[in-house]
XYZ file of C-alpha atoms in Angstrom:
272
model
C 96.609 130.593 93.087
C 93.461 128.822 93.200
C 90.078 129.848 94.208
C 87.912 128.681 96.528
C 84.425 127.443 95.656
C 82.963 131.062 97.051
C 85.651 133.152 95.373
C 88.273 133.774 97.952
C 91.868 132.986 97.147
C 94.872 131.490 99.313
C 98.809 130.865 98.447
C 100.547 128.375 99.915
C 101.694 128.573 103.658
C 104.980 130.291 102.776
C 104.561 133.561 104.497
C 101.752 134.490 101.994
C 98.820 136.723 102.648
C 95.438 134.701 102.297
C 91.795 136.359 101.275
C 89.494 135.093 103.386
C 86.205 137.432 103.443
C 84.431 138.735 106.371
C 84.687 136.253 109.043
C 81.777 137.433 111.040
C 78.970 137.739 108.225
C 75.557 135.549 108.422
C 75.887 132.169 107.583
C 72.643 131.035 105.772
C 74.699 128.047 104.614
C 75.404 126.807 107.572
C 76.617 123.488 107.193
C 77.781 122.581 111.292
C 75.719 124.278 113.802
C 75.938 124.019 117.488
C 73.827 125.891 120.087
C 74.048 126.093 123.917
C 76.225 123.056 123.968
C 77.102 122.034 127.333
C 78.910 118.704 128.201
C 80.580 117.717 131.834
C 83.134 115.264 132.960
C 82.601 114.809 136.093
C 82.286 117.951 137.822
C 84.316 119.561 135.231
C 82.133 121.742 132.950
C 84.348 121.254 129.646
C 82.082 122.667 127.024
C 79.949 125.438 128.606
C 77.115 126.982 126.571
C 78.857 126.712 123.146
C 77.379 128.728 120.165
C 79.238 128.056 116.913
C 77.937 128.012 113.294
C 80.335 126.610 110.540
C 79.326 127.845 106.479
C 79.914 125.184 103.628
C 83.369 125.280 102.532
C 84.788 127.503 105.752
C 87.857 126.436 107.380
C 87.436 127.274 111.403
C 90.719 126.668 113.048
C 90.256 126.092 117.181
C 92.918 127.083 119.242
C 93.812 127.284 122.837
C 95.229 125.946 125.883
C 95.428 122.345 126.793
C 92.215 121.165 128.774
C 90.204 124.242 127.176
C 87.715 122.104 125.421
C 88.877 121.951 122.118
C 89.394 118.187 121.488
C 85.969 117.493 122.908
C 84.149 120.088 120.756
C 85.568 118.532 117.581
C 84.589 114.847 119.052
C 80.939 116.192 119.656
C 80.301 117.288 116.204
C 79.939 113.509 115.321
C 78.804 112.294 118.261
C 81.979 110.648 119.513
C 81.498 112.913 122.685
C 77.551 112.748 123.638
C 76.351 116.565 124.992
C 74.557 116.827 128.113
C 72.445 119.759 126.668
C 72.126 121.935 123.712
C 71.643 120.896 120.096
C 73.735 120.099 117.162
C 72.628 119.837 113.580
C 74.652 118.701 110.298
C 73.578 120.230 107.187
C 70.431 121.246 109.102
C 69.787 117.778 110.858
C 70.001 117.269 114.265
C 72.860 114.752 115.271
C 71.240 111.560 115.522
C 71.854 109.594 118.733
C 72.603 106.128 117.932
C 72.041 103.575 115.033
C 72.022 103.797 111.096
C 71.132 107.419 111.092
C 74.669 108.091 113.409
C 76.675 105.578 111.156
C 75.155 107.582 107.776
C 76.113 111.047 109.580
C 79.533 109.769 110.479
C 80.171 108.479 106.835
C 79.451 112.567 105.856
C 81.532 113.902 108.588
C 85.700 112.741 107.911
C 87.655 112.762 111.058
C 91.445 112.528 111.620
C 92.765 112.092 114.884
C 96.149 112.266 116.819
C 96.645 108.545 116.176
C 96.375 107.215 112.513
C 94.043 104.379 113.645
C 94.863 102.363 110.399
C 94.240 98.746 110.281
C 97.364 97.182 111.013
C 96.661 94.048 109.006
C 95.581 95.577 105.823
C 97.301 97.306 103.098
C 97.740 100.988 102.510
C 95.240 100.553 99.746
C 92.978 98.117 101.472
C 92.159 100.752 104.120
C 90.929 103.481 101.766
C 89.062 100.832 100.260
C 87.135 99.225 103.191
C 84.652 102.272 104.078
C 83.762 102.699 100.693
C 83.007 98.889 100.207
C 81.462 98.774 103.830
C 79.654 101.737 104.299
C 79.264 103.268 100.626
C 78.740 99.913 99.313
C 80.564 100.638 96.163
C 82.286 97.588 94.577
C 85.908 96.817 94.932
C 87.073 97.676 91.336
C 85.698 101.110 91.636
C 86.839 101.707 95.409
C 90.328 100.563 94.236
C 90.371 103.162 91.301
C 88.964 106.141 93.784
C 91.466 104.754 96.288
C 94.742 105.173 94.300
C 93.776 108.702 93.063
C 93.141 109.731 97.168
C 96.778 108.263 97.465
C 98.068 110.228 94.781
C 96.235 113.551 95.911
C 97.978 112.920 99.435
C 101.231 112.025 97.884
C 101.825 108.340 98.800
C 100.448 106.784 95.809
C 103.688 104.269 95.978
C 102.738 103.255 99.146
C 99.702 101.653 98.100
C 100.851 98.107 98.588
C 102.866 98.512 101.571
C 101.459 97.667 105.117
C 100.886 100.619 107.824
C 103.945 99.807 109.794
C 106.151 100.168 106.981
C 105.482 103.821 106.219
C 106.383 106.886 108.131
C 103.792 108.680 111.123
C 103.677 111.555 108.410
C 102.945 109.230 105.575
C 100.135 107.376 107.753
C 98.481 110.263 108.606
C 98.004 111.410 104.898
C 97.142 108.286 104.417
C 94.336 108.311 107.177
C 93.120 111.462 105.365
C 92.836 109.661 102.398
C 90.601 107.580 103.990
C 88.502 110.087 105.205
C 88.250 111.343 102.080
C 87.363 108.170 100.492
C 83.958 108.574 102.071
C 83.208 111.888 100.119
C 82.509 113.710 103.439
C 80.869 117.089 103.549
C 83.288 118.202 106.393
C 86.413 116.917 107.747
C 87.396 117.314 111.468
C 90.743 117.303 112.368
C 91.728 116.665 116.122
C 95.547 117.935 116.831
C 96.631 115.843 113.177
C 100.333 116.800 113.561
C 100.725 116.507 117.220
C 101.905 112.856 117.303
C 104.555 113.191 114.287
C 108.244 113.995 114.619
C 109.088 117.761 113.505
C 109.965 117.042 109.968
C 106.833 115.539 108.992
C 104.842 117.945 110.208
C 104.874 119.815 106.821
C 104.071 117.146 104.724
C 100.693 116.878 106.498
C 100.249 120.658 106.685
C 100.472 120.762 103.030
C 97.738 117.895 102.379
C 95.402 120.312 104.346
C 96.549 123.263 102.958
C 95.269 122.026 99.704
C 92.030 120.723 101.239
C 91.485 124.340 102.446
C 92.185 125.730 99.163
C 89.872 123.062 97.256
C 87.091 124.049 99.322
C 86.566 121.366 101.950
C 84.499 122.262 104.799
C 87.205 121.648 107.805
C 86.825 121.901 111.667
C 90.680 121.864 112.633
C 92.052 121.554 116.554
C 95.477 122.228 116.134
C 98.748 124.031 117.763
C 100.103 124.984 114.257
C 99.619 128.883 114.433
C 101.309 129.221 110.885
C 98.337 126.655 109.501
C 96.102 129.026 111.497
C 96.943 132.425 110.201
C 97.553 130.740 106.722
C 94.489 128.817 105.914
C 91.778 129.545 108.484
C 88.910 131.881 107.482
C 88.099 131.866 111.326
C 90.043 131.301 114.564
C 88.127 130.154 117.309
C 89.924 130.881 120.483
C 88.970 128.717 123.461
C 90.129 128.362 127.100
C 87.955 126.734 130.404
C 85.758 125.283 128.144
C 84.163 128.496 126.585
C 84.567 130.242 123.115
C 86.510 133.288 124.005
C 87.238 134.870 121.014
C 86.116 134.259 117.050
C 87.485 136.686 114.803
C 89.727 136.182 111.338
C 93.561 135.334 111.851
C 94.622 138.382 111.044
C 92.488 140.268 113.724
C 93.315 137.412 116.485
C 96.823 137.371 115.995
C 97.155 140.823 115.680
C 94.775 142.139 117.760
C 93.909 139.657 120.329
C 90.805 141.298 122.756
C 90.854 139.072 125.748
C 93.466 139.012 128.037
C 93.308 135.560 128.307
C 93.902 135.029 124.166
C 96.915 137.957 125.026
C 98.632 135.478 127.490
C 98.292 132.495 125.065
C 99.641 133.669 122.271
C 102.262 135.506 123.928
C 103.026 132.137 125.497
C 102.644 130.452 121.631
C 104.498 132.748 119.503
C 107.924 133.566 121.352
C 108.914 130.157 122.001
């Protein structure tokens, strides 16, 4: 069993228990802080007075019904979606509006989407090298060494010289994770990273994410994978209708949900 940086420990996903500490304790080491965040799409109020703080090394899984605001919340954290009001801070600094400061922030906040967004005309290795060279200003040799190390870490080292179209969806998503890690991010955001994958490929991506959690990476994960939420999260945030309805430990949420909205959601998800 491998420890977190702060002493928490975790076993793999296979039904094992996870020791996570108190999910409601004060967080003086906040890495991400959202305060009274609001966002509209036309008349639709998709984020309503969102307050959320995420500590360094914490894994927060955001779940809830479709259209509840989960992906919008995730995308707002690195300003892929702008907000109408409120404040978002990363590592104590307000989210920049644009320009070089925003580019620097996005280098510190890795993002993995439903679609893999790999460059089709570049090899797997080149995809993982590119950001290191363009943004982090590393030389090609250093970038290549780092890229190969990360591809090995996510289990696709043998695919380095292939092009994305030659890989399975699960392999492409693992390359996308390696590409995000190559920037040495402070936090990783995952927006439904397995939803576009065939069922047999989902676990290979979740296993990589499990390992990142065990290694102490700060993670915000929007997902419908309840097994991952149960086993890897320090905290579950349940969103519905643009609001955070519940925020608690996985154990508490899955065994004793407080709200009728959460009870209804779980009854539909867990019994099918």
